[in-house]
C-alpha cells in the first residue's frame, strides 16, 4: 500500500493560512492558561465529530518505562485536569507507583494540540461519588463488572459478570466501587500549539514550579 492511499491530500498551505481554521494571532491572547484551555475546548466541542474531551494520558511505571492510552477529561478548573478510572488497572497501578503524568489533546479538525504535565492525585471521595452517581446505571454496573486491564477469559465471562452485578443491584442505589475513582493532574506546564504553514507552527508554553506560584509564559521554536 502506498502512502497516498492512507494519507488524504491536505489543502494547500496557502489556502490553509487564509482559512477559518487558522485564526489570527490573538488565539493565544489569554493570560491564564485555564481560560485559554477552556476557550480551545469550546472550539473543539463545536468542531470535533466526537469526544472533544478525549486525551492521551501518559504514565510511567516504577522503573520509569512510559505507557500511554486515551481517557476522557471529565472536569478541569484551576486545580487541574480530572479523569476517572480503575485504580487496579495498569494505569492505576502505574500512578500508584509514580504519581506523575502527562496529557496530550489533539483536535484534528482545529489543527491544535495542548500538552499538560505535572503531579497527579486522587480526587476526594465526595467528588468521585458525585461523578459516579451522575453516570448511566449500566455504566455504573459496568464499573463493578470490569476488572479493568486484567486478563479476560472470554466475552461471555464479562457478560456473566455484568449480569451478576445487574442482579445484585437490581433495586436501589449502586455504590461506587472502592477501586473506581478520579485522578487530578495538577499542571506545572501547559503548552498550546497550533498548526501554521510550512511547519512554522506556533507554540506557547506556561510554566510554574509549584501550583501556588505564578505562570511564566514563553514562545518556543516549532
Ligand atoms: C476515546 C477513549 C476514551 C477513553 N476514556 C477512558 C476513561 O475515561 N477512563 C478509562 O479508564 N479508560 C478509558 N478508555 C480506555 C483506555 O484507553 C484504556 O483502554 C483503559 O483505561 C485501560 O488502560 P490501562 O490498561 O493502561 O489501565 C478510553 C478509550 C478511548 C479510545
Short mmCIF file of N, CA and C in Angstrom, two decimals, residues 13 16-17 28 111 192-204 219-222:
data_model
loop_
_atom_site.label_atom_id
_atom_site.label_comp_id
_atom_site.label_asym_id
_atom_site.label_seq_id
_atom_site.Cartn_x
_atom_site.Cartn_y
_atom_site.Cartn_z
N UNK A 13 -1.01 24.77 1.57
CA UNK A 13 -0.62 25.54 2.75
C UNK A 13 -1.12 26.98 2.66
N UNK A 16 -4.68 27.07 3.54
CA UNK A 16 -4.85 26.85 4.98
C UNK A 16 -4.55 28.13 5.77
N UNK A 17 -3.47 28.83 5.41
CA UNK A 17 -3.11 30.06 6.13
C UNK A 17 -4.24 31.07 6.11
N UNK A 28 -3.95 33.18 21.11
CA UNK A 28 -3.21 32.95 22.37
C UNK A 28 -3.47 34.05 23.41
N UNK A 111 -6.60 21.55 14.10
CA UNK A 111 -5.14 21.52 13.96
C UNK A 111 -4.48 22.17 15.17
N UNK A 192 0.46 25.18 24.45
CA UNK A 192 -0.55 25.33 23.39
C UNK A 192 0.17 25.41 22.05
N UNK A 193 -0.28 24.61 21.13
CA UNK A 193 0.37 24.50 19.80
C UNK A 193 -0.69 24.65 18.74
N UNK A 194 -0.40 25.42 17.73
CA UNK A 194 -1.33 25.41 16.60
C UNK A 194 -0.55 25.40 15.29
N UNK A 195 -1.14 24.73 14.35
CA UNK A 195 -0.52 24.50 13.05
C UNK A 195 -0.38 25.81 12.28
N UNK A 196 0.76 26.01 11.68
CA UNK A 196 0.95 27.14 10.76
C UNK A 196 1.61 26.61 9.49
N UNK A 197 1.56 27.41 8.45
CA UNK A 197 2.06 26.97 7.14
C UNK A 197 3.55 26.63 7.20
N UNK A 198 3.92 25.70 6.37
CA UNK A 198 5.33 25.30 6.17
C UNK A 198 5.99 24.83 7.46
N UNK A 199 5.17 24.21 8.33
CA UNK A 199 5.66 23.65 9.59
C UNK A 199 6.23 24.72 10.53
N UNK A 200 5.89 26.00 10.28
CA UNK A 200 6.37 27.06 11.18
C UNK A 200 5.29 27.32 12.24
N UNK A 201 5.02 26.27 13.00
CA UNK A 201 3.90 26.29 13.93
C UNK A 201 4.14 27.24 15.10
N UNK A 202 3.04 27.63 15.75
CA UNK A 202 3.12 28.46 16.96
C UNK A 202 3.10 27.57 18.19
N UNK A 203 3.96 27.89 19.15
CA UNK A 203 3.96 27.17 20.43
C UNK A 203 4.06 28.18 21.57
N UNK A 204 3.12 28.08 22.50
CA UNK A 204 3.11 28.99 23.65
C UNK A 204 3.10 28.12 24.90
N UNK A 219 7.47 31.59 24.30
CA UNK A 219 7.20 31.05 22.98
C UNK A 219 8.35 30.11 22.63
N UNK A 220 8.05 29.03 21.94
CA UNK A 220 9.09 28.07 21.57
C UNK A 220 9.22 27.98 20.05
N UNK A 221 10.42 27.68 19.59
CA UNK A 221 10.58 27.35 18.16
C UNK A 221 9.72 26.13 17.85
N UNK A 222 9.24 26.05 16.63
CA UNK A 222 8.40 24.87 16.31
C UNK A 222 9.19 23.57 16.31
#
